[in-house]
Coordinates of C-alpha atoms in Angstrom, one line a residue:
Chain A
M58 CA 17.1 -16.7 -2.9
L59 CA 16.8 -14.4 0.0
A60 CA 19.4 -14.3 2.7
A61 CA 18.5 -15.7 6.1
D62 CA 18.5 -12.2 7.7
Q63 CA 16.2 -11.0 5.0
R64 CA 13.8 -13.9 5.3
A65 CA 13.7 -13.4 9.1
Q66 CA 12.3 -9.8 8.6
L67 CA 9.4 -10.9 6.4
R68 CA 6.2 -12.8 6.7
F69 CA 4.8 -14.1 3.5
D70 CA 1.1 -15.1 3.6
E71 CA -0.3 -18.6 3.2
R72 CA 0.1 -18.3 -0.6
G73 CA 3.8 -17.3 -0.2
L74 CA 3.0 -13.7 -1.2
I75 CA 3.5 -10.3 0.4
P76 CA 1.9 -7.1 -0.8
A77 CA 4.3 -4.4 -2.2
V78 CA 3.3 -0.7 -2.1
V79 CA 5.2 1.1 -4.8
Q80 CA 6.0 4.7 -4.1
Q81 CA 7.9 7.3 -6.2
H82 CA 10.9 8.0 -4.0
D83 CA 11.1 11.8 -4.5
T84 CA 7.4 12.9 -4.9
G85 CA 5.8 10.4 -2.5
E86 CA 3.2 9.4 -5.1
V87 CA 1.8 5.9 -4.5
L88 CA 2.1 4.4 -7.9
M89 CA 0.7 0.9 -7.6
V90 CA 0.3 -2.1 -5.3
A91 CA 1.3 -5.5 -6.5
W92 CA 2.5 -8.8 -5.0
M93 CA 5.9 -10.4 -4.6
N94 CA 6.8 -14.0 -3.7
E95 CA 10.3 -14.8 -2.4
A96 CA 11.7 -15.2 -6.0
A97 CA 10.2 -11.9 -7.1
L98 CA 11.7 -10.1 -4.1
A99 CA 15.1 -11.8 -4.7
R100 CA 15.2 -10.8 -8.3
T101 CA 14.1 -7.2 -7.4
L102 CA 17.1 -6.9 -5.1
E103 CA 19.5 -8.6 -7.5
E104 CA 18.4 -6.6 -10.6
G105 CA 17.6 -3.3 -8.9
E106 CA 14.3 -3.1 -10.8
T107 CA 10.9 -4.3 -9.6
V108 CA 9.8 -7.8 -10.3
F109 CA 6.4 -8.9 -9.1
Y110 CA 4.4 -12.1 -9.0
S111 CA 1.3 -12.1 -11.1
R112 CA -1.5 -13.8 -9.3
S113 CA -3.6 -14.1 -12.5
R114 CA -0.8 -15.4 -14.7
Q115 CA 0.9 -17.2 -11.8
E116 CA 4.3 -16.2 -13.0
L117 CA 7.0 -13.6 -12.3
W118 CA 6.6 -10.3 -14.0
H119 CA 9.4 -7.8 -14.6
K120 CA 7.6 -4.6 -14.5
G121 CA 8.1 -2.6 -17.7
A122 CA 10.0 -5.4 -19.5
T123 CA 7.8 -4.8 -22.6
S124 CA 6.6 -1.2 -22.2
G125 CA 9.9 0.2 -21.0
N126 CA 8.2 1.6 -17.9
T127 CA 10.6 -0.1 -15.5
Q128 CA 11.0 0.9 -11.9
R129 CA 14.5 1.4 -10.5
L130 CA 14.7 0.2 -6.9
V131 CA 15.8 3.1 -4.6
E132 CA 14.9 1.6 -1.2
L133 CA 13.0 -1.3 0.3
R134 CA 11.2 -1.1 3.6
V135 CA 9.1 -3.5 5.6
D136 CA 6.4 -2.7 8.1
C137 CA 6.3 -3.4 11.8
D138 CA 4.5 -6.7 11.3
G139 CA 6.8 -7.8 8.5
D140 CA 3.9 -8.5 6.2
V141 CA 3.9 -5.5 3.8
L142 CA 6.7 -4.1 1.7
L143 CA 7.1 -0.4 0.8
V144 CA 9.1 -0.2 -2.4
L145 CA 10.6 3.2 -3.1
V146 CA 11.4 3.5 -6.8
D147 CA 12.2 5.8 -9.6
Q148 CA 9.5 5.3 -12.3
R149 CA 11.3 5.1 -15.7
G150 CA 10.2 5.1 -19.3
D151 CA 7.2 7.4 -19.9
G152 CA 6.9 7.9 -16.1
V153 CA 3.7 5.8 -16.2
A154 CA 3.1 3.0 -13.7
C155 CA -0.4 1.9 -14.5
H156 CA -1.3 -0.4 -17.3
T157 CA -4.2 2.0 -18.2
G158 CA -1.6 4.7 -19.1
A159 CA -2.2 6.7 -15.9
R160 CA 0.8 7.9 -13.9
S161 CA -0.6 6.1 -10.8
C162 CA -3.1 3.2 -10.6
F163 CA -4.9 5.3 -8.0
Y164 CA -6.5 7.8 -10.4
R165 CA -10.1 7.2 -9.3
R166 CA -11.8 8.6 -6.2
V167 CA -14.3 6.4 -4.4
E168 CA -17.8 7.7 -5.1
G169 CA -19.1 9.8 -2.2
S170 CA -15.8 10.2 -0.5
P171 CA -14.5 13.6 0.5
G172 CA -11.9 15.4 -1.6
Q173 CA -11.8 16.3 -5.2
D174 CA -11.2 14.4 -8.4
A175 CA -7.7 15.8 -8.4
A176 CA -6.0 12.7 -9.8
A177 CA -5.5 12.8 -13.5
A178 CA -7.7 10.6 -15.6
P179 CA -5.8 8.2 -17.8
P180 CA -4.7 9.5 -21.2
L181 CA -6.0 8.2 -24.5
E182 CA -3.5 5.5 -25.2
P183 CA -4.2 3.0 -22.4
E184 CA -2.1 0.2 -24.0
R185 CA 1.2 1.9 -23.9
A186 CA 2.0 1.2 -20.2
G187 CA 2.0 -2.0 -18.3
Chain B
M219 CA -23.7 -0.2 4.0
L220 CA -22.1 1.0 0.9
A221 CA -24.1 2.5 -1.9
A222 CA -24.4 0.5 -5.2
D223 CA -22.2 2.9 -7.1
Q224 CA -19.5 2.5 -4.4
R225 CA -19.7 -1.2 -4.4
A226 CA -19.5 -1.4 -8.2
Q227 CA -16.1 0.3 -8.0
L228 CA -14.6 -2.2 -5.6
R229 CA -13.5 -5.8 -5.5
F230 CA -13.3 -7.3 -2.1
D231 CA -11.3 -10.6 -2.0
E232 CA -12.6 -14.0 -1.1
R233 CA -12.5 -13.1 2.6
G234 CA -14.5 -10.0 1.9
L235 CA -11.5 -7.8 2.5
I236 CA -9.6 -5.1 0.6
P237 CA -6.2 -3.7 1.5
A238 CA -6.0 -0.1 2.5
V239 CA -2.8 1.9 2.0
V240 CA -2.9 4.8 4.4
Q241 CA -1.0 7.9 3.3
Q242 CA -0.6 11.3 5.1
H243 CA -2.3 13.6 2.7
D244 CA 0.1 16.6 2.7
T245 CA 3.6 15.0 3.2
G246 CA 3.0 11.8 1.1
E247 CA 4.3 9.5 3.9
V248 CA 2.9 6.0 3.7
L249 CA 1.9 5.5 7.3
M250 CA 0.5 1.9 7.4
V251 CA -1.4 -0.7 5.5
A252 CA -4.4 -2.4 7.0
W253 CA -7.6 -4.1 5.8
M254 CA -11.2 -3.1 5.4
N255 CA -14.3 -5.1 4.9
E256 CA -17.5 -3.5 3.6
A257 CA -18.6 -2.5 7.1
A258 CA -15.3 -0.9 7.9
L259 CA -15.3 1.1 4.7
A260 CA -18.9 2.2 5.2
R261 CA -18.0 3.4 8.8
T262 CA -14.9 5.2 7.5
L263 CA -17.0 7.2 5.1
E264 CA -19.8 7.9 7.6
E265 CA -17.5 8.9 10.5
G266 CA -14.8 10.6 8.5
E267 CA -12.1 8.6 10.4
T268 CA -10.5 5.4 9.5
V269 CA -12.0 2.1 10.7
F270 CA -10.3 -1.1 9.7
Y271 CA -11.0 -4.8 10.0
S272 CA -8.6 -6.7 12.3
R273 CA -7.9 -10.1 10.8
S274 CA -6.4 -11.3 14.1
R275 CA -9.3 -10.2 16.3
Q276 CA -11.9 -10.6 13.6
E277 CA -13.6 -7.4 14.5
L278 CA -13.9 -3.7 13.4
W279 CA -11.2 -1.5 14.8
H280 CA -11.6 2.3 15.0
K281 CA -8.0 3.4 14.6
G282 CA -6.9 5.5 17.5
A283 CA -10.1 5.0 19.6
T284 CA -8.0 4.2 22.7
S285 CA -4.7 6.0 21.9
G286 CA -6.2 9.2 20.4
N287 CA -4.1 8.7 17.3
T288 CA -7.1 8.8 15.0
Q289 CA -6.9 9.4 11.2
R290 CA -9.2 12.0 9.7
L291 CA -10.3 10.9 6.2
V292 CA -9.2 13.4 3.5
E293 CA -9.8 11.5 0.3
L294 CA -10.4 7.9 -0.7
R295 CA -9.1 6.5 -4.0
V296 CA -9.3 3.0 -5.5
D297 CA -6.8 1.5 -8.0
C298 CA -7.4 0.5 -11.6
D299 CA -8.4 -3.0 -10.7
G300 CA -10.6 -1.9 -7.9
D301 CA -8.9 -4.2 -5.4
V302 CA -6.7 -1.8 -3.4
L303 CA -7.7 1.4 -1.5
L304 CA -5.5 4.5 -1.0
V305 CA -6.7 6.3 2.0
L306 CA -5.5 9.9 2.3
V307 CA -5.7 11.0 5.9
D308 CA -4.6 13.6 8.4
Q309 CA -2.9 11.6 11.2
R310 CA -4.1 13.1 14.5
G311 CA -3.1 12.7 18.2
D312 CA 0.6 12.3 18.6
G313 CA 1.0 12.1 14.9
V314 CA 1.9 8.5 15.3
A315 CA 0.3 5.8 13.1
C316 CA 2.2 2.6 14.2
H317 CA 1.4 0.7 17.3
T318 CA 5.2 0.6 18.0
G319 CA 5.2 4.3 18.5
A320 CA 6.8 5.1 15.2
R321 CA 5.3 7.7 12.9
S322 CA 5.0 5.2 10.1
C323 CA 4.9 1.4 10.3
F324 CA 7.6 1.3 7.6
Y325 CA 10.5 2.4 9.7
R326 CA 12.7 -0.6 8.9
R327 CA 14.8 -1.1 5.8
V328 CA 15.0 -4.6 4.3
E329 CA 18.5 -6.0 5.0
G330 CA 20.7 -5.7 2.0
S331 CA 18.5 -3.4 0.0
P332 CA 19.8 -0.1 -1.3
G333 CA 19.2 3.2 0.4
Q334 CA 19.9 4.3 3.9
D335 CA 18.3 3.7 7.2
A336 CA 16.7 7.1 7.0
A337 CA 13.4 6.2 8.6
A338 CA 13.2 7.1 12.3
A339 CA 13.5 4.2 14.7
P340 CA 10.5 3.9 17.1
P341 CA 10.7 6.0 20.2
L342 CA 11.0 4.5 23.7
E343 CA 7.4 4.3 24.6
P344 CA 6.0 1.7 22.1
E345 CA 2.7 1.2 23.9
R346 CA 1.4 4.7 23.5
A347 CA 0.2 4.3 19.9
G348 CA -2.1 1.8 18.3

């Protein structure tokens, strides 16, 4: 359970969820975005590793529990409205956050947008992460 | 309107929205998280500055149109599932993204979380930004 002062900082949506932006604490890479409910957030704080809520499986999900690609919690911030979390982590294991095997889930550029395809494409073994 | 190849990359939710994580392109700071619908994304690509969809006002919102704190689009990425955008920008104006006057909306640490209160508190003139 969250403490009262923690709950007072946060606004979960009508489904009881809050989006969590996961960022590598030292490089600033945005690794992934997932969702937490109150139980996932409480476990993240207690265990010091990220635990999310899977909307598709409707259950808690300890990131990296099977792959070893856990995320050590470094710092947890909340935005001005209280409805988004920024989770600063140290990405462990193979250093891979995305279930495709890419370092970050954001490896694709939107077609027609400015910039270059600088983000690495996922490697050949997409099942190793997750 | 988005092009067909753009739309094929993206999954808007049941409300027609997609969350957009806004990151300063050179420092890696996560500045804010807002929402886009298809029209907001199309205008962002056309105008080269961020345009969001305000859920509370139910209208498009050209970030910084009144405050001058616009965000020049540098690169636009989408995650592996196609349901979150990462918007790399150059924060203009006073360099302030948050309507409170803080550089980033994530200036608060969640109570009881590890880390330090390293993020700057908002300055004294909270109405200048937005």
